[in-house]
Coordinates of C-alpha atoms (C1' of nucleotides) and ligand atoms in Angstrom, one line a residue:
Chain Z
M1356 CA 5.2 -31.6 -0.5
N1357 CA 2.4 -34.1 -1.3
S1358 CA -0.7 -33.0 -3.2
F1359 CA -4.2 -33.1 -1.7
T1360 CA -4.9 -36.1 -3.9
E1361 CA -1.8 -37.9 -2.8
E1362 CA -2.7 -37.2 0.8
N1363 CA -6.2 -38.5 0.3
Y1364 CA -4.9 -41.8 -1.3
I1365 CA -2.5 -42.3 1.6
K1366 CA -5.3 -41.7 4.1
A1367 CA -7.6 -44.1 2.2
I1368 CA -4.9 -46.8 2.3
Y1369 CA -4.4 -46.3 6.0
K1370 CA -8.1 -46.6 6.8
L1371 CA -8.4 -49.8 4.7
L1372 CA -5.4 -51.3 6.4
E1373 CA -7.0 -50.6 9.8
S1374 CA -9.5 -53.4 9.2
G1375 CA -6.6 -55.8 9.8
D1376 CA -5.4 -57.1 6.5
E1377 CA -1.7 -57.0 5.6
T1378 CA -2.3 -55.4 2.3
V1379 CA -5.1 -53.6 0.5
S1380 CA -6.3 -54.1 -3.0
T1381 CA -6.5 -51.7 -5.9
N1382 CA -10.2 -52.2 -6.1
A1383 CA -10.8 -51.5 -2.5
I1384 CA -8.9 -48.2 -2.9
A1385 CA -10.8 -47.4 -6.1
E1386 CA -14.1 -47.9 -4.3
R1387 CA -13.2 -45.8 -1.3
M1388 CA -11.8 -43.0 -3.5
H1389 CA -14.7 -43.1 -6.0
T1390 CA -12.3 -43.6 -8.8
R1391 CA -11.4 -46.4 -11.2
A1392 CA -8.9 -49.1 -10.6
A1393 CA -6.8 -47.8 -13.5
S1394 CA -6.5 -44.4 -11.8
V1395 CA -5.5 -46.1 -8.6
T1396 CA -2.7 -48.0 -10.3
D1397 CA -1.3 -44.8 -11.7
M1398 CA -1.3 -43.3 -8.2
L1399 CA 0.2 -46.4 -6.6
K1400 CA 3.2 -46.1 -9.0
K1401 CA 3.7 -42.5 -8.0
L1402 CA 3.4 -43.2 -4.2
A1403 CA 5.8 -46.2 -4.5
L1404 CA 8.3 -44.0 -6.3
K1405 CA 8.1 -41.6 -3.3
K1406 CA 8.6 -44.5 -1.0
L1407 CA 5.3 -43.9 0.8
I1408 CA 3.9 -47.4 0.0
N1409 CA 5.2 -50.9 -0.5
Y1410 CA 3.9 -51.9 -3.9
Q1411 CA 4.6 -54.7 -6.4
R1412 CA 2.1 -55.1 -9.2
Y1413 CA -0.7 -57.5 -8.6
Q1414 CA 0.4 -57.9 -5.0
G1415 CA -1.6 -55.2 -3.1
V1416 CA -0.1 -52.3 -1.1
S1417 CA 0.8 -51.4 2.4
L1418 CA 2.2 -48.2 3.8
T1419 CA 5.9 -47.6 4.6
G1420 CA 6.8 -46.0 7.8
K1421 CA 7.0 -42.7 6.0
G1422 CA 3.6 -43.2 4.5
E1423 CA 2.0 -44.2 7.8
K1424 CA 3.4 -41.0 9.5
I1425 CA 1.8 -38.9 6.8
A1426 CA -1.5 -40.7 7.2
L1427 CA -1.5 -40.2 10.9
S1428 CA -0.7 -36.5 10.6
I1429 CA -3.6 -36.0 8.3
I1430 CA -5.9 -38.0 10.6
R1431 CA -4.7 -36.0 13.5
K1432 CA -5.5 -32.8 11.7
H1433 CA -8.9 -34.0 10.6
R1434 CA -9.9 -35.0 14.1
L1435 CA -8.6 -31.9 15.8
W1436 CA -10.5 -29.8 13.3
E1437 CA -13.7 -31.7 13.9
M1438 CA -13.3 -31.2 17.6
F1439 CA -12.7 -27.6 17.1
L1440 CA -15.8 -27.1 15.0
V1441 CA -18.0 -28.8 17.6
E1442 CA -16.4 -27.3 20.7
K1443 CA -15.9 -23.7 19.4
F1444 CA -18.0 -23.2 16.4
N1445 CA -21.4 -24.8 17.3
F1446 CA -21.2 -27.5 14.6
K1447 CA -23.1 -30.7 15.3
W1448 CA -21.2 -34.0 15.0
D1449 CA -23.0 -34.7 11.7
E1450 CA -21.9 -31.4 10.1
V1451 CA -18.1 -31.5 10.7
H1452 CA -16.8 -34.2 8.4
D1453 CA -16.9 -32.4 5.0
V1454 CA -15.3 -29.2 6.4
A1455 CA -12.6 -31.3 8.2
E1456 CA -11.9 -33.0 4.8
Q1457 CA -10.8 -29.6 3.6
L1458 CA -9.1 -28.4 6.7
E1459 CA -7.0 -31.5 7.1
H1460 CA -4.8 -30.5 4.2
I1461 CA -3.8 -27.1 5.6
Q1462 CA 0.0 -27.0 6.1
S1463 CA 1.3 -25.3 9.2
D1464 CA 2.9 -26.9 12.1
K1465 CA 2.3 -23.9 14.4
L1466 CA -1.4 -24.0 13.4
I1467 CA -1.9 -27.5 14.5
E1468 CA 0.1 -27.1 17.7
E1469 CA -2.0 -24.1 18.6
L1470 CA -5.2 -25.9 17.7
D1471 CA -4.3 -28.8 19.9
K1472 CA -3.5 -26.4 22.8
F1473 CA -6.6 -24.4 22.2
L1474 CA -8.7 -27.5 22.6
N1475 CA -6.7 -28.6 25.6
Y1476 CA -5.1 -31.6 24.0
P1477 CA -8.2 -33.7 23.4
K1478 CA -7.8 -37.5 23.2
A1479 CA -10.8 -38.2 21.0
D1480 CA -12.8 -36.4 18.3
P1481 CA -16.6 -35.7 18.4
H1482 CA -17.3 -39.3 17.1
G1483 CA -15.1 -40.8 19.8
D1484 CA -12.3 -41.6 17.4
P1485 CA -8.8 -41.3 19.0
I1486 CA -6.6 -38.4 18.0
P1487 CA -3.0 -39.3 17.2
D1488 CA -0.5 -37.2 19.2
A1489 CA 2.0 -34.8 17.7
K1490 CA 4.5 -37.7 17.3
G1491 CA 1.9 -39.8 15.4
K1492 CA 1.2 -42.1 18.3
L1493 CA -2.3 -43.4 18.3
L1494 CA -4.0 -45.2 21.2
A1495 CA -5.8 -48.3 20.1
R1496 CA -9.4 -48.3 21.2
K1497 CA -10.8 -51.3 23.2
S1498 CA -14.4 -50.5 22.4
K1499 CA -16.6 -53.1 21.0
S1500 CA -19.8 -53.0 19.1
L1501 CA -22.9 -53.0 21.2
S1502 CA -24.2 -56.0 19.3
Q1503 CA -21.5 -58.1 21.0
F1504 CA -23.0 -57.7 24.4
S1505 CA -25.8 -59.6 26.2
V1506 CA -28.9 -59.1 28.3
N1507 CA -28.2 -57.1 31.5
D1508 CA -24.9 -55.8 30.4
V1509 CA -24.4 -52.1 31.2
C1510 CA -22.2 -50.2 28.8
I1511 CA -21.0 -46.7 28.1
M1512 CA -21.2 -45.4 24.6
T1513 CA -17.7 -44.4 23.3
G1514 CA -18.0 -44.1 19.6
V1515 CA -19.7 -44.9 16.3
V1516 CA -18.8 -47.1 13.4
D1517 CA -20.9 -45.4 10.7
H1518 CA -20.1 -41.7 10.5
S1519 CA -22.9 -40.8 8.0
P1520 CA -25.0 -37.7 8.8
A1521 CA -28.1 -39.9 8.5
F1522 CA -26.9 -42.3 11.3
L1523 CA -25.6 -39.5 13.5
Q1524 CA -28.9 -37.6 13.1
Y1525 CA -30.9 -40.7 14.0
L1526 CA -28.8 -41.0 17.2
D1527 CA -29.4 -37.3 18.0
K1528 CA -33.1 -37.6 17.4
T1529 CA -33.3 -40.6 19.6
G1530 CA -31.2 -39.0 22.3
F1531 CA -28.0 -41.2 22.2
G1532 CA -24.6 -39.6 22.5
L1533 CA -21.1 -40.3 23.6
G1534 CA -20.9 -41.1 27.3
N1535 CA -24.4 -42.3 27.6
E1536 CA -25.0 -45.4 29.8
I1537 CA -26.8 -48.2 27.9
K1538 CA -28.3 -51.1 29.6
I1539 CA -29.4 -54.1 27.5
R1540 CA -32.8 -55.2 28.6
E1541 CA -33.5 -57.8 25.9
V1542 CA -31.9 -59.4 22.9
V1543 CA -34.4 -60.7 20.4
E1544 CA -33.2 -64.0 19.2
F1545 CA -34.9 -63.8 15.8
D1546 CA -33.3 -60.7 14.4
K1547 CA -30.7 -59.7 17.1
S1548 CA -32.6 -56.5 17.7
L1549 CA -32.2 -55.0 21.1
Q1550 CA -34.3 -53.5 23.8
I1551 CA -32.1 -51.0 25.7
V1552 CA -32.4 -48.4 28.4
V1553 CA -30.8 -45.0 28.0
N1554 CA -31.4 -42.1 30.4
K1555 CA -34.2 -44.2 32.0
K1556 CA -36.0 -44.5 28.8
T1557 CA -36.5 -47.7 26.8
F1558 CA -35.7 -48.0 23.2
F1559 CA -35.8 -50.7 20.5
I1560 CA -32.9 -50.7 18.1
S1561 CA -32.2 -52.9 15.1
S1562 CA -29.1 -55.1 15.1
D1563 CA -27.9 -52.8 12.3
V1564 CA -27.9 -49.8 14.6
A1565 CA -26.4 -51.9 17.5
K1566 CA -23.5 -52.9 15.3
N1567 CA -22.7 -49.2 14.6
I1568 CA -22.6 -48.2 18.2
L1569 CA -19.3 -48.6 20.0
V1570 CA -19.3 -49.2 23.8
I1571 CA -17.2 -50.4 26.7
L1572 CA -18.5 -52.4 29.5
K1573 CA -19.2 -50.2 32.5
Chain F
M89 CA -17.4 -24.3 -8.0
N90 CA -14.1 -22.4 -8.8
S91 CA -10.7 -24.0 -8.5
F92 CA -8.2 -22.6 -6.1
T93 CA -6.3 -21.4 -9.1
E94 CA -9.3 -19.6 -10.5
E95 CA -9.9 -18.0 -7.1
N96 CA -6.3 -16.8 -6.9
Y97 CA -6.5 -15.2 -10.3
I98 CA -9.7 -13.4 -9.4
K99 CA -8.2 -12.2 -6.2
A100 CA -5.1 -11.0 -8.1
I101 CA -7.2 -9.1 -10.6
Y102 CA -9.2 -7.5 -7.8
K103 CA -6.1 -6.3 -6.0
L104 CA -4.6 -4.9 -9.1
L105 CA -7.8 -3.0 -9.9
E106 CA -7.6 -1.5 -6.4
S107 CA -4.8 0.8 -7.5
G108 CA -7.4 2.7 -9.5
D109 CA -7.0 1.7 -13.2
E110 CA -10.1 0.8 -15.2
T111 CA -8.4 -2.5 -16.4
V112 CA -5.4 -4.6 -15.6
S113 CA -2.9 -6.0 -18.0
T114 CA -2.0 -9.5 -18.7
N115 CA 1.6 -8.8 -17.7
A116 CA 0.6 -7.3 -14.4
I117 CA -1.4 -10.4 -13.6
A118 CA 1.5 -12.7 -14.7
E119 CA 3.9 -10.8 -12.4
R120 CA 1.6 -11.0 -9.4
M121 CA 0.8 -14.7 -9.9
H122 CA 4.4 -15.6 -10.7
T123 CA 3.4 -17.2 -14.0
R124 CA 3.9 -16.3 -17.6
A125 CA 1.7 -14.1 -19.7
A126 CA 0.7 -17.0 -21.9
S127 CA -0.7 -18.9 -18.9
V128 CA -2.6 -15.8 -17.9
T129 CA -4.2 -15.5 -21.3
D130 CA -5.4 -19.1 -21.1
M131 CA -7.0 -18.4 -17.7
L132 CA -8.5 -15.1 -18.8
K133 CA -10.4 -17.0 -21.6
K134 CA -11.7 -19.4 -19.0
L135 CA -12.8 -16.7 -16.5
A136 CA -14.4 -14.7 -19.3
L137 CA -16.4 -17.8 -20.4
K138 CA -17.6 -18.1 -16.8
K139 CA -18.6 -14.4 -16.9
L140 CA -16.3 -13.5 -14.0
I141 CA -14.3 -11.0 -15.9
N142 CA -14.8 -8.6 -18.8
Y143 CA -12.2 -9.5 -21.4
Q144 CA -11.5 -8.7 -25.0
R145 CA -8.1 -9.7 -26.3
Y146 CA -5.4 -7.1 -26.1
Q147 CA -7.8 -4.8 -24.2
G148 CA -7.0 -5.7 -20.6
V149 CA -9.5 -7.1 -18.1
S150 CA -11.9 -6.0 -15.3
L151 CA -14.1 -8.0 -13.0
T152 CA -17.8 -8.5 -13.5
G153 CA -20.2 -8.1 -10.6
K154 CA -20.1 -11.8 -10.1
G155 CA -16.3 -11.8 -10.2
E156 CA -16.0 -9.0 -7.7
K157 CA -18.4 -10.8 -5.3
I158 CA -16.1 -13.8 -5.4
A159 CA -13.0 -11.7 -4.9
L160 CA -14.5 -10.0 -1.9
S161 CA -15.6 -13.3 -0.3
I162 CA -12.1 -14.6 -0.6
I163 CA -10.6 -11.5 0.8
R164 CA -13.2 -11.6 3.6
K165 CA -12.1 -15.2 4.5
H166 CA -8.5 -14.3 4.2
R167 CA -8.7 -11.4 6.6
L168 CA -11.0 -13.1 9.1
W169 CA -8.6 -16.1 9.3
E170 CA -5.7 -13.7 9.8
M171 CA -7.6 -12.1 12.6
F172 CA -8.4 -15.5 14.1
L173 CA -4.8 -16.6 14.0
V174 CA -3.5 -13.5 15.8
E175 CA -6.4 -13.2 18.3
K176 CA -6.8 -16.8 19.2
F177 CA -3.7 -18.8 18.2
N178 CA -0.9 -16.5 19.2
F179 CA 0.4 -15.8 15.7
K180 CA 2.3 -12.6 15.0
W181 CA 1.1 -10.3 12.3
D182 CA 4.1 -11.3 10.1
E183 CA 3.2 -15.1 10.4
V184 CA -0.4 -15.2 9.3
H185 CA -0.4 -14.5 5.6
D186 CA 0.8 -17.8 4.2
V187 CA -1.6 -19.8 6.4
A188 CA -4.5 -17.5 5.5
E189 CA -3.6 -18.0 1.8
Q190 CA -4.6 -21.6 2.3
L191 CA -7.5 -21.1 4.7
E192 CA -9.2 -18.6 2.4
H193 CA -10.1 -21.4 0.0
I194 CA -12.1 -23.5 2.5
Q195 CA -15.7 -23.7 1.4
S196 CA -18.3 -23.5 4.2
D197 CA -20.7 -20.7 4.8
K198 CA -21.4 -21.8 8.4
L199 CA -17.7 -21.9 9.1
I200 CA -17.2 -18.3 8.0
E201 CA -20.3 -17.1 9.9
E202 CA -19.1 -18.8 13.0
L203 CA -15.6 -17.5 12.5
D204 CA -16.9 -13.9 12.2
K205 CA -19.1 -14.4 15.3
F206 CA -16.3 -15.9 17.3
L207 CA -14.1 -12.9 16.6
N208 CA -17.0 -10.6 17.4
Y209 CA -17.4 -9.2 13.9
P210 CA -14.1 -7.5 13.4
K211 CA -13.9 -4.5 11.1
A212 CA -10.2 -4.9 10.2
D213 CA -7.6 -7.5 10.1
P214 CA -4.2 -7.6 12.0
H215 CA -2.7 -5.3 9.3
G216 CA -5.5 -2.8 9.5
D217 CA -7.0 -3.9 6.2
P218 CA -10.8 -3.7 6.3
I219 CA -12.9 -6.9 6.3
P220 CA -15.7 -7.1 3.8
D221 CA -19.0 -7.9 5.5
A222 CA -21.1 -11.0 4.7
K223 CA -22.7 -9.2 1.8
G224 CA -19.4 -8.3 0.3
K225 CA -19.6 -4.6 1.4
L226 CA -16.2 -3.1 2.0
L227 CA -15.7 0.2 3.7
A228 CA -13.1 2.3 1.9
R229 CA -10.3 3.4 4.1
K230 CA -9.4 7.1 4.4
S231 CA -5.9 6.4 5.7
K232 CA -3.0 8.1 4.0
S233 CA 0.7 7.3 3.9
L234 CA 2.7 8.9 6.8
S235 CA 4.9 10.4 4.2
Q236 CA 2.1 12.8 3.1
F237 CA 2.1 14.6 6.5
S238 CA 4.2 17.4 7.8
V239 CA 6.1 18.7 10.8
N240 CA 4.0 18.7 14.0
D241 CA 1.2 16.6 12.6
V242 CA 0.0 14.0 15.1
C243 CA -1.3 10.8 13.5
I244 CA -2.7 7.4 14.5
M245 CA -1.2 4.4 12.8
T246 CA -4.0 2.4 11.1
G247 CA -2.3 0.1 8.7
V248 CA 0.6 -0.9 6.5
V249 CA 1.2 -0.9 2.7
D250 CA 4.0 -3.4 2.6
H251 CA 2.8 -6.7 4.2
S252 CA 6.2 -8.5 4.0
P253 CA 7.4 -10.3 7.1
A254 CA 10.6 -8.3 6.9
F255 CA 8.8 -4.9 7.1
L256 CA 6.4 -6.1 9.8
Q257 CA 9.3 -7.5 11.9
Y258 CA 11.1 -4.2 11.5
L259 CA 8.1 -2.4 12.9
D260 CA 7.8 -4.9 15.8
K261 CA 11.4 -4.5 16.7
T262 CA 11.2 -0.8 16.6
G263 CA 8.0 -0.9 18.6
F264 CA 5.4 0.5 16.1
G265 CA 2.0 -1.1 15.9
L266 CA -1.6 -0.3 14.9
G267 CA -3.1 2.3 17.1
N268 CA 0.1 4.0 18.0
E269 CA 0.2 7.8 18.1
I270 CA 2.9 9.2 15.8
K271 CA 4.0 12.8 16.0
I272 CA 6.2 14.2 13.3
R273 CA 9.1 16.1 14.7
E274 CA 11.0 16.8 11.6
V275 CA 11.0 16.1 7.9
V276 CA 14.4 16.1 6.3
E277 CA 14.2 18.0 3.1
F278 CA 17.1 16.2 1.4
D279 CA 15.7 12.6 1.5
K280 CA 12.3 13.0 3.0
S281 CA 13.3 10.9 6.0
L282 CA 11.4 11.6 9.2
Q283 CA 12.1 12.2 12.8
I284 CA 9.0 11.0 14.7
V285 CA 7.9 10.4 18.3
V286 CA 6.1 7.2 19.3
N287 CA 5.4 6.3 22.9
K288 CA 7.5 9.3 24.0
K289 CA 10.6 7.9 22.2
T290 CA 12.2 9.5 19.2
F291 CA 12.8 7.5 16.0
F292 CA 14.4 8.2 12.6
I293 CA 12.7 6.5 9.7
S294 CA 13.5 6.6 6.0
S295 CA 11.0 7.9 3.5
D296 CA 10.6 4.4 2.3
V297 CA 9.4 3.2 5.7
A298 CA 7.1 6.3 6.0
K299 CA 5.5 5.5 2.7
N300 CA 4.6 2.1 4.0
I301 CA 2.9 3.2 7.2
L302 CA -0.8 4.2 6.9
V303 CA -2.2 6.7 9.3
I304 CA -5.1 9.1 10.0
L305 CA -4.7 12.5 11.4
K306 CA -5.5 12.5 15.1
Chain H
dA872 C1' 2.6 7.9 -41.1
dT873 C1' 6.1 4.5 -40.4
dC874 C1' 8.9 1.6 -37.9
dA875 C1' 10.7 -0.3 -33.7
dA876 C1' 9.6 -2.0 -29.3
dA877 C1' 6.6 -3.8 -26.0
dT878 C1' 2.7 -6.4 -25.1
dT879 C1' -0.4 -10.0 -25.8
dT880 C1' -2.0 -14.1 -28.0
dT881 C1' -1.5 -18.5 -30.4
dA882 C1' 0.7 -22.9 -31.2
dG883 C1' 2.5 -26.8 -29.5
dA884 C1' 4.3 -29.4 -25.3
dT885 C1' 4.3 -31.2 -20.5
dT886 C1' 2.5 -32.9 -16.0
dA887 C1' -1.1 -34.5 -12.6
dG888 C1' -5.1 -36.9 -12.2
dC889 C1' -8.6 -39.0 -14.3
dC890 C1' -11.2 -42.0 -17.8
dT891 C1' -12.4 -46.4 -21.1
dA892 C1' -11.1 -50.4 -23.4
dA893 C1' -8.0 -54.0 -24.0
dA894 C1' -4.4 -57.0 -22.3
dT895 C1' -2.3 -59.4 -18.6
dT896 C1' -2.1 -62.0 -14.3
dA897 C1' -4.2 -64.2 -10.3
dT898 C1' -7.9 -66.9 -8.3
dT899 C1' -11.7 -70.1 -8.4
dT900 C1' -14.4 -73.6 -10.3
dT901 C1' -15.0 -77.6 -12.7
Chain E
dA840 C1' -4.9 -79.1 -14.7
dA841 C1' -7.8 -76.6 -17.6
dA842 C1' -11.2 -73.3 -18.2
dA843 C1' -13.7 -69.5 -16.5
dT844 C1' -13.9 -65.5 -13.8
dA845 C1' -12.1 -61.8 -11.2
dA846 C1' -8.6 -58.4 -10.3
dT847 C1' -5.1 -55.6 -12.0
dT848 C1' -2.3 -53.3 -15.2
dT849 C1' -1.3 -51.2 -19.7
dA850 C1' -2.4 -48.4 -23.6
dG851 C1' -4.2 -44.5 -25.3
dG852 C1' -7.0 -40.2 -24.4
dC853 C1' -8.9 -36.1 -21.9
dT854 C1' -8.8 -31.6 -19.1
dA855 C1' -6.6 -28.1 -16.1
dA856 C1' -2.8 -25.5 -15.5
dT857 C1' 1.6 -24.6 -16.7
dC858 C1' 5.6 -23.6 -20.0
dT859 C1' 8.6 -21.8 -24.4
dA860 C1' 8.8 -20.0 -28.9
dA861 C1' 6.6 -17.8 -32.5
dA862 C1' 3.1 -14.8 -34.4
dA863 C1' -0.1 -11.0 -34.0
dT864 C1' -1.4 -6.6 -32.2
dT865 C1' -0.8 -2.3 -29.9
dT866 C1' 2.0 1.5 -28.3
dG867 C1' 5.1 5.0 -28.9
dA868 C1' 9.0 7.3 -31.1
dT869 C1' 10.7 9.4 -34.8
Ligands
MN2016 MN1 -14.5 -37.2 9.8
MN2017 MN1 -14.5 -38.0 13.3
MN2018 MN1 -2.6 -11.5 4.1
MN2019 MN1 -3.9 -8.9 6.1

DNA sequence: ATCAAATTTTAGATTAGCCTAAATTATTTT
DNA sequence: AAAATAATTTAGGCTAATCTAAAATTTGAT
C-alpha cells in the first residue's frame, strides 16, 4: 500500500506534530529524515495526492485523519515490537530501536494481534511510551520532566525523553529505570542540577539529565 | 548491505540450483521472480559485480560461496520465522509464508540468535524443510515422494513439495500432517493414484497429491 | 552445415526517491 | 515599506529496479 519511505515520512510528520504546533515545516521534516528540503517537497506532493497530509505550498503540513491512522498503526507496531524484544528476546532498552524500525513495516494484521496478545496487551513500551490500541487510540501521558519538580518532591520514573543508547546506557549504569522512586534532595540554583535519592542511594544529575527523565508525582 | 531485491534474486537462484543443475537460466529466474528476462540480466550484472554469482553472458549463473552463504542465511531466517509463527503465534502452516517473506529481510544477528534459542534450536520448519544452522550448514533431507513407494510400504510424512495454501489446506482438511504414519494399501496401475491408511482411516489420493507428499520409510 | 526457433542481452524508457543549484515566496530587520 | 535573510519550491540529474522492443547469440532440426 504505502512504501517504507512513505511510512517513515508519515511517522516523522506525526512525531513533529506531537510537539504541539498546528503544522510542521519542510525543513523540520528534512532534518528528522536526514534528507534535503527538496526531497521532502517531492514526497509532500505525493502524500498530499494520496490524501494522507494537508499540504499547500509554503504553508507547512499536517496529517489528515487517514494519515494519522497510518502513523498510529506504525507507532503501535514499533512499540509492541520493542516490548517483545525486551520481554521475550533479552534485548536491553537501548538495543531495541533499530530493529523495531525495521519490524514496524511488516504488514500482517494477524501478526500484530498475536503479538499484542502474546505480550498480554501492554500499555507502554520499554521506554514508557504509550502503545496505541488496535483502533489507533492513544492515551496521552501526564508525565512531566523531572526538572520541573522541587526539593522534597517524591516522584516515580515513567519514561525518558531522549531515547539514545548513550543516554539509556547512562541510566542503566547509574541504576535508574522505569518505576523507580526518585526523591529530590536538593536543587542547585546556579545550574539547576539535582541531588536525588534513588533506591536509598544519593546521586547528582545535571539539569540536562533531569530534563530527559519523565516522572509523575508519587 | 544487499537490498531486499538483491536478496530475493539470490534466494531464487539458490532454490533453482537446488533442483540439481549446475547453472540456472535467465528465463527460469525471470519466471520465479515474476519479472522479465531483461530485468534479470540487469540484476545478474550487478550481482556478478558484487561477486555473489558466477556469470558470463549467455552461459547461465551459479552462486559463489559468498552468494550461497547469503542465500542460506535468508532461508534460515525465513524458516525460523515460519516456525515461530506456528509455534508461538497460532498461525497455521498455510498462513506463514507471506509474512516470513517479509521477516526474512530483517537485519539483526542478535534477533536471529534469540529467535533460534526461543524456539529451542529447531531442525525443521512447519513444512518439514530443514533449517540451516548459524554457520549456514544445511542437512540434506533423505525424504522421497510418497509416489515412489509401493503397496504395503509404511512411511512417515516428513514434508511437502508444494507449499501452496491450497495444497496445505487440503492436507489439513483431510487430516494429514507431518509425523503421520501412512500405509500404502493399493496403487492403482491406471493412474498411479493411491489408497492409503492414515490414523486408521482409509483415503484415496491422486498421484498428483502423492508426488507432493514427502516421506521416509518407517 | 544451414536455417529457424528459442534464449538472452542490449537499447532506450519509466518510476520512486534522492541530490544540487537556482528561482520563488515568506519572514525579519532596518 | 524596502531590503536582507530564511524557507521552500522548481528545475534538472542520478541510481535502482522495472519494462518493451530490437539485436545478438545459442540451440536444435533438418
Ligand atoms: Mn524506538
Ligand atoms: Mn520506544
Ligand atoms: Mn515459506
Ligand atoms: Mn517453509
